Coordinates of C-alpha atoms and ligand atoms in Angstrom, one line a residue:
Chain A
X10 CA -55.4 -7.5 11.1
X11 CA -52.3 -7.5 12.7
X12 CA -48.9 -8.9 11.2
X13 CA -46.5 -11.4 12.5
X14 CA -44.1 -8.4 13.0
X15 CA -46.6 -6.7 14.4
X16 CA -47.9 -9.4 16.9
X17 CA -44.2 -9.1 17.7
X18 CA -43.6 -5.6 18.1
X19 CA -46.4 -5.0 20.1
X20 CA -46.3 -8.0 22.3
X21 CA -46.4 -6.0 25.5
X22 CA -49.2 -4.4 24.6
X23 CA -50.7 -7.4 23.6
X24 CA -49.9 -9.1 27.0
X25 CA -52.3 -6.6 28.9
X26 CA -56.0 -7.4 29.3
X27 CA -56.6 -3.7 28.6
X28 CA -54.8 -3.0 25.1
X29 CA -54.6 -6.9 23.3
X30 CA -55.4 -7.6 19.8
X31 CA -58.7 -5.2 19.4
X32 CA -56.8 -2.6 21.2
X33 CA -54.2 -2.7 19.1
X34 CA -55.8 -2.8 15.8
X35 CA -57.6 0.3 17.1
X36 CA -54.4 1.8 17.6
X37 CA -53.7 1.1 14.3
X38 CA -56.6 2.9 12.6
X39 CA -56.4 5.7 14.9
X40 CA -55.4 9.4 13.4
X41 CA -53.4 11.7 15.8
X42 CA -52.6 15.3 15.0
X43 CA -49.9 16.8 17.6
X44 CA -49.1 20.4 17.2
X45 CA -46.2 21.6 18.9
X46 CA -42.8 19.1 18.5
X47 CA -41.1 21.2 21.4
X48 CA -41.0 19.8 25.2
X49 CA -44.3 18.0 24.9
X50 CA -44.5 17.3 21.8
X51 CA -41.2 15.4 21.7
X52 CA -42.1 12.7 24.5
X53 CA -45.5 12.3 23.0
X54 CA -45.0 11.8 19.3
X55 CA -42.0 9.3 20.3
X56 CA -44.3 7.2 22.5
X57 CA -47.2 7.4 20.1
X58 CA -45.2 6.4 17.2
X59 CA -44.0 4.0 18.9
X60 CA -46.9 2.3 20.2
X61 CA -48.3 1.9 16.5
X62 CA -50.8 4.7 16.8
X63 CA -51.6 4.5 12.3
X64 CA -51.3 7.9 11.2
X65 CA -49.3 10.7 13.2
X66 CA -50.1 14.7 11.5
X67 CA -47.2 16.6 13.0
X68 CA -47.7 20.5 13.0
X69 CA -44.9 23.0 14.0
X70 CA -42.9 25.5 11.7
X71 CA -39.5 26.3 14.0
X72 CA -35.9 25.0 13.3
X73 CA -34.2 23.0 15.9
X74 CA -32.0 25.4 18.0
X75 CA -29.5 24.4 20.8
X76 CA -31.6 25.7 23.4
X77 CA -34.0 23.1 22.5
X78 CA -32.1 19.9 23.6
X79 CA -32.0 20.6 27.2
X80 CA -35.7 18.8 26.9
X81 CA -36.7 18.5 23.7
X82 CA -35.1 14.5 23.4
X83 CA -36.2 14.0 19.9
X84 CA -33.3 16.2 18.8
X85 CA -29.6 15.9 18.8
X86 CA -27.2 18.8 18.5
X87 CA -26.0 17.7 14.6
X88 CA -30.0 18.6 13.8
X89 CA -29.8 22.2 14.9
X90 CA -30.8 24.6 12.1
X91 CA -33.0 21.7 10.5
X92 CA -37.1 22.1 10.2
X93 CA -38.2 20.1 13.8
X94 CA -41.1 18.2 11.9
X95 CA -39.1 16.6 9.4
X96 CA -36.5 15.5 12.1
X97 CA -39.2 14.2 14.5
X98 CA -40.8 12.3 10.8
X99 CA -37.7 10.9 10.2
X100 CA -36.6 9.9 13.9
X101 CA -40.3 8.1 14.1
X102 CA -40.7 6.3 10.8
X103 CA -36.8 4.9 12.2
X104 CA -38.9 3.9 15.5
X105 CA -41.4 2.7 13.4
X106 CA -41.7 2.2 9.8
X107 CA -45.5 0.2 10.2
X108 CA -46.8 3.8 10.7
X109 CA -47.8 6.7 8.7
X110 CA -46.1 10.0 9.1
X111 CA -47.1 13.1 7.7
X112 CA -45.5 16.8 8.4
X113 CA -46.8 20.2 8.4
X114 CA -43.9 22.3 8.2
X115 CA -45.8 25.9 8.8
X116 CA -48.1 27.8 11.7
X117 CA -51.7 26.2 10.3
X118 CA -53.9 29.0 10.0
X119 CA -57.7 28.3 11.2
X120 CA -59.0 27.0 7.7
X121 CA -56.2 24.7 7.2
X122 CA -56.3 23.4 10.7
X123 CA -60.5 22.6 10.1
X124 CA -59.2 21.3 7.6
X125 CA -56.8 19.0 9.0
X126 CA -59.6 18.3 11.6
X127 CA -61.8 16.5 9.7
X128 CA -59.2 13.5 9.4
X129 CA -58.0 13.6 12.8
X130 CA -59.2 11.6 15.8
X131 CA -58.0 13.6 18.7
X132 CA -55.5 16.4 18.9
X133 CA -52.9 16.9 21.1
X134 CA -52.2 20.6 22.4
X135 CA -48.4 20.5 22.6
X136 CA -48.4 24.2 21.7
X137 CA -46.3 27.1 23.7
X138 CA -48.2 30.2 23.2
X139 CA -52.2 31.7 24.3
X140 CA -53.1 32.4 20.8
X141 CA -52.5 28.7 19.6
X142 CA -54.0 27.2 22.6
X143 CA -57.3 29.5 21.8
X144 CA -57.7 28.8 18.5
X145 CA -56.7 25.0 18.8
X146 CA -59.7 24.5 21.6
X147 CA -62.1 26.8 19.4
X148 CA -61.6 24.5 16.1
X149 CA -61.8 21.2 18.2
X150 CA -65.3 22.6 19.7
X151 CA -66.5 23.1 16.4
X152 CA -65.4 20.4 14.7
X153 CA -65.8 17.6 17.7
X154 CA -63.0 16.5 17.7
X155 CA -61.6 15.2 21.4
X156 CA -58.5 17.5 22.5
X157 CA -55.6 16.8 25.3
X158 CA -54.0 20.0 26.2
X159 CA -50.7 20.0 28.0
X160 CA -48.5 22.6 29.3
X161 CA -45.2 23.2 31.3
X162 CA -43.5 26.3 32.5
X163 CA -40.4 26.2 35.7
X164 CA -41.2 23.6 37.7
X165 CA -45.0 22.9 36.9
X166 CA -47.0 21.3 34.7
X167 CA -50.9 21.7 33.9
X168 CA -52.7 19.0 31.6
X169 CA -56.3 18.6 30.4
X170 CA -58.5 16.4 28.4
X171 CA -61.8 17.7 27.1
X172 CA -63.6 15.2 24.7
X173 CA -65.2 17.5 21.9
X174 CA -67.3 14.6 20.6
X175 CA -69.5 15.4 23.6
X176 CA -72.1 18.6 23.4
X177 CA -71.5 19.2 27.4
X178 CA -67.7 19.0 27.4
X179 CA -66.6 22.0 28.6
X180 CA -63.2 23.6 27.0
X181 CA -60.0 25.2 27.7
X182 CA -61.6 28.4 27.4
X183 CA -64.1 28.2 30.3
X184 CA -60.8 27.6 32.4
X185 CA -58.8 30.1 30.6
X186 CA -60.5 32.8 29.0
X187 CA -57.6 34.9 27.8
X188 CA -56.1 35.4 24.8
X189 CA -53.5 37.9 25.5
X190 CA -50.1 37.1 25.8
X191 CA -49.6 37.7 29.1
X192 CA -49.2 34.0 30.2
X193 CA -46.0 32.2 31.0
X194 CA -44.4 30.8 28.2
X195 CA -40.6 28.4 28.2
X196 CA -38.8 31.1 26.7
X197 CA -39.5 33.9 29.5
X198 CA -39.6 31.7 32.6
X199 CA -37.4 28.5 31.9
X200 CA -38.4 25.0 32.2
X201 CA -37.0 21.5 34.0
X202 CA -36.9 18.9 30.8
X203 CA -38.4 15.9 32.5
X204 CA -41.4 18.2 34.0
X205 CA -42.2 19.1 30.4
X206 CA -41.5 15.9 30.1
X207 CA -43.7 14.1 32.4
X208 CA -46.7 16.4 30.8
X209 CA -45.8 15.3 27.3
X210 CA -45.3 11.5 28.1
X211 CA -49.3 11.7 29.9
X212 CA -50.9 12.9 27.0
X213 CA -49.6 10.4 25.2
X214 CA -50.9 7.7 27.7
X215 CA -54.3 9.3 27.3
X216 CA -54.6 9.2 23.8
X217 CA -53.7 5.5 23.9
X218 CA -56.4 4.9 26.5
X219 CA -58.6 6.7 24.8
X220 CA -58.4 4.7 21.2
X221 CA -57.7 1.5 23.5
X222 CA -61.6 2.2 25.0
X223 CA -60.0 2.8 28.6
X224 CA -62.2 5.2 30.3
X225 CA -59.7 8.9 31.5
X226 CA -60.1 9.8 35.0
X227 CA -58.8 13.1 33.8
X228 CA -62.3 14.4 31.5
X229 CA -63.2 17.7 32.0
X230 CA -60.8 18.1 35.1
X231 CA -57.2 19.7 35.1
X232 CA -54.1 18.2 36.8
X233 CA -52.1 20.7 38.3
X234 CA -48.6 19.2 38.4
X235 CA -45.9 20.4 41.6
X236 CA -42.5 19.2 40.3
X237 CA -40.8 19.9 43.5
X238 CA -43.2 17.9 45.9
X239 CA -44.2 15.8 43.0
X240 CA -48.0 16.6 43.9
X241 CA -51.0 16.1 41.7
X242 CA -54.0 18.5 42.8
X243 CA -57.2 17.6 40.4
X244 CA -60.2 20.5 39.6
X245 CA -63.3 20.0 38.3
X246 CA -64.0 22.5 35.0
X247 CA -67.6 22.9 34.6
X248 CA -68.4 24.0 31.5
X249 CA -69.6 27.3 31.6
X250 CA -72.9 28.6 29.6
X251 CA -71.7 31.7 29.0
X252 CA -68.6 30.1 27.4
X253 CA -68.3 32.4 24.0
X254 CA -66.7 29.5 22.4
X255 CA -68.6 26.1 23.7
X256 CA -71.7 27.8 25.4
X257 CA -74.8 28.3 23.7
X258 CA -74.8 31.9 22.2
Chain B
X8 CA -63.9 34.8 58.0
X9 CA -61.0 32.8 57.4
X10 CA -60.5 31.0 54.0
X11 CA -57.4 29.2 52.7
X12 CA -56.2 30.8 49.6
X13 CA -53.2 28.2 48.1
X14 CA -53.2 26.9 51.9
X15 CA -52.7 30.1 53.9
X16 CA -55.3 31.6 55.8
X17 CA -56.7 34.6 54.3
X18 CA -59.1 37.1 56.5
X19 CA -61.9 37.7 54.7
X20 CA -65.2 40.3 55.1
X21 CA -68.2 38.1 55.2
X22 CA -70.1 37.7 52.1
X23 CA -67.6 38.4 49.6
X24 CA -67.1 37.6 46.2
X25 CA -64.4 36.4 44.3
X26 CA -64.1 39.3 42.2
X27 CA -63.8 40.7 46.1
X28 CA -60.9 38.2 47.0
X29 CA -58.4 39.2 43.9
X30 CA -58.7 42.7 44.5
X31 CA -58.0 42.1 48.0
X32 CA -55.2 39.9 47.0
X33 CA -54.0 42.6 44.8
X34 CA -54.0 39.5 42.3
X35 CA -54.4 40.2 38.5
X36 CA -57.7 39.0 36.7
X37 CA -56.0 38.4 33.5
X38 CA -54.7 34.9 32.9
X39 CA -56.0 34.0 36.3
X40 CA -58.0 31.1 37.1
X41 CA -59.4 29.8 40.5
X42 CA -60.9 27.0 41.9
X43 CA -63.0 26.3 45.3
X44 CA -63.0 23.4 47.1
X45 CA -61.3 21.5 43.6
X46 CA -64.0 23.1 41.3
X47 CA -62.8 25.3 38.7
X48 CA -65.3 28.9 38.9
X49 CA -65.4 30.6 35.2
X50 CA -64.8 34.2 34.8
X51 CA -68.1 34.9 34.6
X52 CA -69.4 33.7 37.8
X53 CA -66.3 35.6 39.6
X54 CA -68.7 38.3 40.8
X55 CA -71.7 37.0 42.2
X56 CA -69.6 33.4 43.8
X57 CA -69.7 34.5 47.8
X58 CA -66.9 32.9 49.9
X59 CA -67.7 31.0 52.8
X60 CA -65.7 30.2 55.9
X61 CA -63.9 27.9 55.3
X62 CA -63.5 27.6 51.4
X63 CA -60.4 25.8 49.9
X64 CA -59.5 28.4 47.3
X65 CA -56.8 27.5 44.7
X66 CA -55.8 30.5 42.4
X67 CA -53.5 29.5 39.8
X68 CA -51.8 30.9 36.4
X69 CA -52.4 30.2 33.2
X70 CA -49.0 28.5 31.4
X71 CA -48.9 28.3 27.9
X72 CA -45.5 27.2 27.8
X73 CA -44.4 23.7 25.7
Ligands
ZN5 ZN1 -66.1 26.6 26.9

């Protein structure tokens, strides 16, 4: 049930056909976990919270530094040096203080991360390195848990949805197989803000479509995002048999 | 033949994989991935995919930044 303030809050949402009251109150019982409260994960927690998703895990264990704030618009410059989950908490229960906010201030290891799995209702990969990506996809796969992966680097952007809770999804590692670091990451290849940006701010409208029972046009397929021309290209990701991490081995 | 690797056209000897294509390219396997005509082609089915005239290939990075 949904409170005066809430019925308030949320009008616009309750205005559309597509969200209203049940779509809201499934908001409200939904679980996020976000990992990454850098580029993407800044947008996406801030639109999340706002839109009354219930409980909101955030998992990343750097300190705000003033590189960050050419994108990352959670954080002001009088926040530098503090822990960027407890600032993003604090900045979201002031959004919106209906909502439950909890922070994991550390790089989750795998057990702690199954752990955290078995209370969440989709992840969002908001991560900026190969090795978390891997090991993010491989503990959604096993746990079944659906997973929106976004990522950002110059001018591009690259974003993903594969829904775990399905046996014949296929993952991020049938498209990406590697787990060396030898992929582009923000730090040696720079970044626009609002590119990271628009990545961030999509999975965030695909995790409220998803709890809201909208169907995703974007399942099992990656957008490749062109900043300059502002083109979309769309693939198809098949998964792959020989998958070692979805595939049946 | 003539493909269209990220929309230039690409001379190509008939029959070849894509395994064939990267070396060619002088393209790095390794946080690579590639699509033809808009469908993603895993790793493992690099070597026995044959090109056709024609083919839309899209060969893309993999970005891990956030
Ligand atoms: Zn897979």
């Amino acid at each position: 049930m949904l409170s005066d303030d809430e019925l308030l809050r949320y009008s616009r949402h309750l205005l559309l056909e597509d969200v209203g009251k049940t779509g809201q109150e499934a908001l409200k019982k939904a679980n996020v976990l976000i990992i990454g409260m850098g580029g993407l994960g800044s947008p996406a927690s801030l639109y999340l919270a706002a839109a009354g998703i219930g409980h909101l895990v955030l998992s990343d264990f750097d300190n705000i530094e003033v590189s960050n704030l050419q994108r990352q618009i959670t954080y002001q410059s009088d926040d530098i040096g503090e822990s960027k989950v407890e600032v993003t908490k604090r900045k979201l229960q002031q959004i919106n203080p209906d909502i439950k906010v909890r922070s994991i201030n550390k790089a989750m290891p795998e057990e702690q991360l199954t752990m955290e799995l078995t209370m969440a209702d989709l992840v969002l990969d908001c991560t900026d390195n190969m090795a978390a990506r891997q090991m993010i996809n491989k503990a959604c796969v096993n746990a079944k848990v659906p997973l929106i992966v976004g990522a950002a680097i110059r001018l591009e952007g690259q974003l993903m949805f594969f829904d775990h809770s399905h046996a014949d999804s296929s993952c991020y590692h049938c498209l990406f197989p590697d787990s060396e670091e030898q992929t582009l990451n923000c730090s040696n290849s720079g970044i626009i803000g609002p590119v990271v940006g628009t990545i961030g701010t999509l999975q965030a409208l695909e995790a409220i479509k998803y709890f809201v029972g909208l169907p995703s046009g974007i399942k099992n397929k990656l957008k490749l995002f062109d900043g300059k021309s502002l083109d979309w290209q769309t693939f198809a990701i098949n998964k792959d048999p020989k998958c070692t991490v979805c595939g049946q081995h | 033949m003539k493909i269209h690797v990220n929309e230039q056209i690409v001379e190509l000897a008939d029959n070849s994989n894509i395994e064939q294509l990267l070396t060619y390219l002088d393209k790095p396997l390794m946080g690579s991935a590639i699509a033809v005509n808009q469908e993603i082609i895993s790793r493992s089915h690099w070597a026995d995919t044959i090109l056709n005239e024609g083919d839309n290939i899209s060969l893309f990075q993999a970005i891990a930044g956030g």
